[in-house]
Amino acid sequence: MPQPLRTLETSQPLPTHADAVVIGGGIIGVFTAYYLARRGLSVALVEKGLIGAEQSSRNWGWCRQQNRDARELPMATRSLDLWAQFAADSGEDTGFQRYGLLYLSDDEGELSGWANWRDFAKTMGVTTHMLTGTQATERGRGTGRAWRGGVFSPSDGTADPSKAAPAVAAAVQKLGGSVHQHCAARGIEVQGGQVCGVVTEAGTIRTRSVVFSGGAWASSFCRQLGIRFPQATVRQSIIRVVPVDGADLPDALHTTRVSATRRSDGSYALAISGRGRVDPTPQLLRFAPQFLPMFAKRWRNIRPGGLEGVRGGHETLARWRLDAPTPMERMRILDPLPDAAAVQQTHQRAIELLPALRGTGIANAWAGFVDSTPDGVPGIGEVPGIGGFILAAGFSGHGFGIGPGAGHLIADLVTGAKPIFDPAPYRPERFSSSSWGKVADF
């Protein structure tokens, strides 16, 4: 894989029974399994490839409240506390640090939008600071230029995508849960409207609770069960550079032209916010009408793609059997080609923004499929008609930072505990109506 990722030992053997089975070993799945295991449930986490190998290791690593949609803010706020608590409780290192996120801009409209969000955030108990030109220029001194203004969110931070999901999966194993890599879940068995098992390529696990957190594979998997879950993926590219020693660079910086994030090893991940390619697939054509509002809102950053989506196989409309290899076994890890033009543009913009990066080359580049819902807010909840089957997908590029909160909420739903926050905004069935709400602003 082009992006760094910690490896994890697979549990042996596959259990025949479990209180709960979590399908998908990204950040949502591992935190779900972790919180279920902490409650004493026997948990089996099954992953077709490697833990964290898809979007959970291909993102910026930001753990933020700043500029969250109102529907996601409660989850984001609780997640920040849970990131820190996880490290204390498990002893595992996710690279989480709460050093604040810095946004800089010369655009009055953008600054006004951030100020409006600041005023809203105050009502939710979230602190964020608007910066004057002088303050923004001082905090952004690594750019070597003056700024009109900015915003600093002191309680936000980042975790390391190369470490986080495997670290949480390791904690699941410490708690007695099992983690099975290269073990695709082909489907589920239902009896009397209730989940009774998960069929994997290595055997069947009997269970009455299943969580599907398979990221970009969610819609095609749900289709096998007769569930219509509208989903589209955008292919986004990231590069990594290794700066010179002693460079005066911010830990996490966002500007309209390019954003930068320091990783645990001192390297920097660089990307253009929102920039991506939409690869045409049968699934995209099927759900295109529902995604028109989102694409219309974000058309400046979205470009037509190529055949990477078809090659991945995750947006197929095909039906598959439970006793034969599935598309997930043919494509263990979605590893799409990065957009060459975006890679070069990102690097060029980064060295223009941050003088300390001049003379540094691109260490590596990669792409990932960001799975989105029509309104940009995830679908989390039990699917009507299949008791015990909980869907958790469509995190729309926001899932990494809110992974702990999402996992805790899903564990609450599985066990019948009082939800850590209101789950109503995330109900998957909202997409079956003609109007599901506005597209997320951020």
Coordinates of C-alpha atoms in Angstrom, one line a residue, residues 65-406:
Q65 CA -15.5 20.3 16.2
Q66 CA -14.8 23.3 14.1
N67 CA -17.1 23.8 11.1
R68 CA -19.1 20.6 11.9
D69 CA -22.6 20.4 10.6
A70 CA -25.1 20.9 13.5
R71 CA -26.2 17.3 13.2
E72 CA -22.7 16.0 13.7
L73 CA -21.5 18.4 16.3
P74 CA -22.7 16.4 19.3
M75 CA -20.9 13.4 18.0
A76 CA -17.7 15.4 17.3
T77 CA -17.7 16.9 20.8
R78 CA -18.0 13.6 22.6
S79 CA -15.5 12.0 20.2
L80 CA -12.7 14.3 21.3
D81 CA -13.1 13.3 24.9
L82 CA -13.3 9.6 23.9
W83 CA -10.1 9.8 21.8
A84 CA -8.2 10.9 24.9
Q85 CA -10.1 8.4 27.2
F86 CA -9.3 5.5 24.8
A87 CA -5.6 6.1 25.1
A88 CA -5.8 6.3 28.9
D89 CA -7.9 3.1 29.2
S90 CA -6.3 0.9 26.6
G91 CA -2.6 2.0 26.7
E92 CA -2.7 2.0 22.9
D93 CA -1.3 4.8 20.8
T94 CA -3.5 6.4 18.2
G95 CA -1.3 9.5 17.8
F96 CA -4.1 11.6 19.2
Q97 CA -3.1 15.2 20.2
R98 CA -5.3 18.1 21.0
Y99 CA -3.2 21.0 19.9
G100 CA -5.8 23.0 18.0
L101 CA -6.6 23.5 14.3
L102 CA -5.7 26.7 12.4
Y103 CA -7.8 28.1 9.5
L104 CA -6.5 31.1 7.5
S105 CA -8.2 33.1 4.9
D106 CA -8.2 36.4 2.9
D107 CA -11.9 35.9 1.8
E108 CA -14.4 38.0 3.7
G109 CA -17.2 35.7 2.8
E110 CA -15.3 32.7 4.2
L111 CA -14.4 34.6 7.4
S112 CA -18.0 35.6 7.8
G113 CA -19.2 32.0 7.5
W114 CA -16.7 30.9 10.2
A115 CA -17.8 33.7 12.5
N116 CA -21.4 32.6 12.0
W117 CA -20.4 29.1 12.9
R118 CA -18.6 30.4 16.0
D119 CA -21.8 32.1 17.2
F120 CA -23.7 28.9 16.7
A121 CA -21.0 26.8 18.4
K122 CA -21.2 29.0 21.5
T123 CA -24.8 27.7 22.0
M124 CA -23.5 24.2 22.0
G125 CA -20.7 24.9 24.5
V126 CA -17.9 24.8 21.9
T127 CA -15.1 27.4 22.0
T128 CA -13.5 28.7 18.9
H129 CA -11.6 31.9 18.3
M130 CA -11.9 34.3 15.4
L131 CA -8.5 35.8 14.6
T132 CA -7.8 39.3 13.5
G133 CA -5.4 39.9 10.6
T134 CA -2.5 40.5 13.1
Q135 CA -3.4 37.3 15.1
A136 CA -3.8 35.2 12.0
T137 CA -0.5 36.4 10.5
E138 CA 1.3 35.6 13.8
R139 CA -0.2 32.1 14.1
G140 CA 0.4 31.5 10.4
R141 CA 4.0 32.8 10.4
G142 CA 5.1 29.6 8.8
T143 CA 3.5 30.9 5.6
G144 CA 5.8 33.9 5.6
R145 CA 2.9 36.3 4.6
A146 CA 0.1 38.4 6.0
W147 CA -3.5 37.2 6.3
R148 CA -6.8 39.0 6.6
G149 CA -8.1 36.7 9.3
G150 CA -8.7 33.2 10.5
V151 CA -10.0 30.9 13.2
F152 CA -8.3 28.8 15.8
S153 CA -10.1 25.9 17.5
P154 CA -8.0 25.2 20.6
S155 CA -9.6 21.9 21.8
D156 CA -9.5 20.2 18.4
G157 CA -6.6 18.1 17.2
T158 CA -5.6 15.1 15.1
A159 CA -4.9 11.4 15.4
D160 CA -2.6 9.4 13.2
P161 CA -4.4 7.4 10.5
S162 CA -1.5 5.0 10.1
K163 CA -1.9 4.0 13.7
A164 CA -5.4 4.6 14.9
A165 CA -7.6 1.8 13.6
P166 CA -5.1 -1.0 14.2
A167 CA -4.5 0.4 17.8
V168 CA -8.2 0.2 18.5
A169 CA -8.4 -3.3 17.0
A170 CA -5.5 -4.4 19.3
A171 CA -7.5 -3.1 22.3
V172 CA -10.4 -5.2 21.2
Q173 CA -8.2 -8.3 21.3
K174 CA -7.0 -7.3 24.7
L175 CA -10.6 -7.3 25.9
G176 CA -11.2 -10.8 24.6
G177 CA -12.7 -9.9 21.2
S178 CA -11.5 -11.5 18.0
V179 CA -10.3 -9.7 14.9
H180 CA -10.3 -11.5 11.6
Q181 CA -8.5 -10.1 8.6
H182 CA -8.7 -11.4 5.0
C183 CA -12.1 -12.7 6.0
A184 CA -14.9 -11.2 3.9
A185 CA -18.5 -11.3 5.1
R186 CA -20.5 -12.4 2.2
G187 CA -23.9 -11.8 3.7
I188 CA -26.2 -12.3 6.7
E189 CA -28.8 -15.0 7.4
V190 CA -32.2 -13.9 8.6
Q191 CA -34.9 -16.0 10.3
G192 CA -38.3 -14.6 11.1
G193 CA -37.2 -11.1 10.4
Q194 CA -34.3 -11.4 12.8
V195 CA -30.6 -11.7 12.1
C196 CA -29.3 -15.2 13.0
G197 CA -25.9 -15.4 11.5
V198 CA -23.1 -13.9 9.3
V199 CA -21.8 -15.9 6.4
T200 CA -18.0 -15.3 5.9
E201 CA -15.6 -16.9 3.4
A202 CA -14.2 -18.8 6.4
G203 CA -17.4 -20.0 7.8
T204 CA -20.7 -18.9 9.5
I205 CA -20.8 -17.1 12.8
R206 CA -24.1 -17.5 14.7
T207 CA -25.3 -14.2 16.2
R208 CA -28.3 -12.0 16.7
S209 CA -26.6 -8.7 16.4
V210 CA -24.7 -7.5 13.3
V211 CA -23.2 -4.1 12.6
F212 CA -22.2 -3.3 9.0
S213 CA -19.6 -0.6 8.8
G214 CA -18.1 -1.3 5.5
G215 CA -17.6 2.2 4.2
A216 CA -17.7 2.4 0.4
W217 CA -19.0 -1.1 0.2
A218 CA -22.2 -0.4 2.1
S219 CA -24.7 0.2 -0.7
S220 CA -23.8 -2.9 -2.7
F221 CA -23.8 -5.0 0.5
C222 CA -27.2 -3.7 1.5
R223 CA -28.5 -4.4 -2.0
Q224 CA -28.0 -8.1 -1.3
L225 CA -30.5 -7.8 1.6
G226 CA -33.1 -5.8 -0.4
I227 CA -32.1 -2.6 1.4
R228 CA -31.9 0.6 -0.7
F229 CA -29.1 2.8 0.7
P230 CA -28.1 5.7 -1.5
Q231 CA -24.4 6.2 -1.6
A232 CA -21.8 7.8 -3.9
T233 CA -18.0 7.8 -3.6
V234 CA -15.6 10.5 -4.4
R235 CA -11.9 9.7 -5.1
Q236 CA -9.7 12.0 -3.3
S237 CA -5.9 12.2 -3.4
I238 CA -3.3 13.0 -0.7
I239 CA 0.5 13.4 -0.8
R240 CA 3.1 13.1 1.9
V241 CA 6.3 15.1 2.2
V242 CA 9.1 15.0 4.7
P243 CA 10.1 18.6 5.6
V244 CA 13.6 19.7 6.6
D245 CA 14.5 19.6 10.3
G246 CA 13.6 22.7 12.3
A247 CA 11.0 23.9 9.9
D248 CA 8.5 26.4 11.5
L249 CA 5.3 24.7 10.4
P250 CA 1.8 24.6 12.0
D251 CA 0.7 21.2 13.3
A252 CA -2.6 21.4 11.3
L253 CA -3.5 24.2 8.9
H254 CA -6.4 24.7 6.5
T255 CA -6.5 27.2 3.7
T256 CA -8.7 27.2 0.6
R257 CA -5.8 26.4 -1.7
V258 CA -4.2 23.6 0.4
S259 CA -4.2 22.0 3.8
A260 CA -1.4 20.4 5.8
T261 CA -1.3 18.0 8.7
R262 CA 1.8 16.8 10.7
R263 CA 1.9 13.1 11.2
S264 CA 3.5 11.3 14.2
D265 CA 6.7 10.6 12.3
G266 CA 7.2 14.3 11.5
S267 CA 6.1 14.0 7.9
Y268 CA 3.2 16.1 6.5
A269 CA 0.1 15.0 4.7
L270 CA -1.1 17.6 2.1
A271 CA -4.4 17.8 0.3
I272 CA -6.8 20.2 -1.3
S273 CA -10.0 20.3 0.7
G274 CA -13.0 18.9 -1.1
R275 CA -11.1 18.3 -4.4
G276 CA -12.0 14.9 -5.9
R277 CA -13.0 12.8 -8.9
V278 CA -16.4 11.2 -9.3
D279 CA -15.9 7.9 -11.2
P280 CA -19.0 6.8 -13.1
T281 CA -20.4 3.5 -12.0
P282 CA -23.8 1.7 -12.3
Q283 CA -24.5 2.6 -8.6
L284 CA -23.7 6.3 -9.2
L285 CA -26.1 6.4 -12.1
R286 CA -28.8 4.7 -10.0
F287 CA -28.6 7.3 -7.2
A288 CA -27.6 10.3 -9.3
P289 CA -31.0 12.2 -8.8
Q290 CA -30.6 12.1 -5.0
F291 CA -27.0 13.4 -5.2
L292 CA -27.7 16.3 -7.6
P293 CA -28.2 18.8 -4.7
M294 CA -24.8 17.8 -3.2
F295 CA -22.9 17.9 -6.5
A296 CA -24.6 21.2 -7.4
K297 CA -23.4 22.7 -4.1
R298 CA -19.8 21.4 -4.5
W299 CA -19.3 21.5 -8.2
R300 CA -16.3 23.8 -8.0
N301 CA -14.2 21.0 -6.4
I302 CA -15.7 17.9 -8.1
R303 CA -14.4 16.7 -11.4
P304 CA -15.4 13.7 -13.7
G305 CA -13.3 10.7 -13.0
G306 CA -12.4 7.5 -14.9
L307 CA -12.6 3.7 -14.5
E308 CA -11.2 3.5 -10.9
G309 CA -14.7 3.1 -9.5
V310 CA -15.5 0.2 -11.9
R311 CA -12.2 -1.4 -11.2
G312 CA -12.8 -1.3 -7.5
G313 CA -16.1 -3.2 -7.8
H314 CA -17.6 -1.6 -4.7
E315 CA -20.4 0.2 -6.6
T316 CA -21.7 -2.8 -8.5
L317 CA -25.4 -3.5 -8.9
A318 CA -24.7 -7.3 -9.2
R319 CA -26.2 -9.9 -6.8
W320 CA -23.8 -12.5 -5.4
R321 CA -24.1 -15.8 -3.8
L322 CA -23.1 -16.7 -0.2
D323 CA -21.3 -19.9 -1.3
A324 CA -19.0 -18.3 -3.9
P325 CA -16.3 -15.6 -3.9
T326 CA -17.8 -12.0 -3.9
P327 CA -16.5 -8.7 -5.3
M328 CA -15.0 -8.0 -1.8
E329 CA -12.7 -11.1 -2.1
R330 CA -11.6 -10.0 -5.6
M331 CA -10.7 -6.5 -4.3
R332 CA -9.4 -7.0 -0.7
I333 CA -8.3 -3.4 -0.4
L334 CA -9.7 -0.5 -2.4
D335 CA -6.5 1.2 -3.6
P336 CA -7.4 3.6 -6.4
L337 CA -4.9 5.5 -8.4
P338 CA -4.4 9.1 -7.2
D339 CA -5.3 11.9 -9.5
A340 CA -2.0 12.9 -11.1
A341 CA -3.0 16.4 -11.8
A342 CA -4.2 16.9 -8.2
V343 CA -1.0 15.4 -6.8
Q344 CA 1.1 17.9 -8.7
Q345 CA -1.2 20.8 -7.9
T346 CA -1.2 20.0 -4.2
H347 CA 2.6 19.9 -4.1
Q348 CA 2.9 23.1 -6.0
R349 CA 0.4 24.9 -3.8
A350 CA 2.0 23.6 -0.6
I351 CA 5.5 24.9 -1.5
E352 CA 4.0 28.2 -2.4
L353 CA 2.1 28.4 0.9
L354 CA 4.8 27.0 3.2
P355 CA 8.4 28.1 2.2
A356 CA 9.9 25.5 4.5
L357 CA 8.6 22.8 2.2
R358 CA 10.5 24.2 -0.8
G359 CA 13.1 21.7 -2.0
T360 CA 11.2 18.7 -0.6
G361 CA 9.9 16.1 -3.0
I362 CA 6.8 14.0 -2.8
A363 CA 7.6 11.0 -0.6
N364 CA 4.4 9.1 -1.6
A365 CA 0.9 9.7 -2.8
W366 CA -2.3 7.8 -2.5
A367 CA -6.1 8.1 -3.1
G368 CA -9.1 6.8 -1.3
F369 CA -12.9 6.6 -1.9
V370 CA -14.9 8.9 0.4
D371 CA -18.3 7.4 0.8
S372 CA -21.1 10.0 1.0
T373 CA -24.8 10.1 1.6
P374 CA -27.1 12.6 -0.3
D375 CA -27.1 15.0 2.7
G376 CA -23.5 14.5 3.8
V377 CA -24.5 13.0 7.2
P378 CA -23.9 9.3 8.0
G379 CA -26.6 6.7 8.2
I380 CA -26.6 5.0 11.6
G381 CA -29.3 2.8 13.0
E382 CA -31.2 -0.5 12.8
V383 CA -32.6 -1.2 9.4
P384 CA -36.4 -1.6 9.4
G385 CA -37.5 -5.2 8.6
I386 CA -34.3 -6.9 9.7
G387 CA -34.1 -7.0 13.5
G388 CA -30.5 -6.9 14.9
F389 CA -29.0 -5.5 11.7
I390 CA -27.4 -2.0 12.2
L391 CA -26.0 0.0 9.4
A392 CA -23.2 2.5 10.0
A393 CA -22.0 4.1 6.8
G394 CA -21.9 7.1 4.6
F395 CA -19.7 9.2 6.9
S396 CA -18.9 11.6 3.9
G397 CA -15.3 12.2 4.7
H398 CA -16.0 13.0 8.4
G399 CA -15.8 9.5 9.9
F400 CA -12.2 9.4 11.2
G401 CA -12.6 12.2 13.7
I402 CA -16.0 11.1 15.0
G403 CA -15.2 7.4 15.0
P404 CA -15.1 7.0 18.8
G405 CA -18.5 8.8 19.2
A406 CA -20.1 6.8 16.4

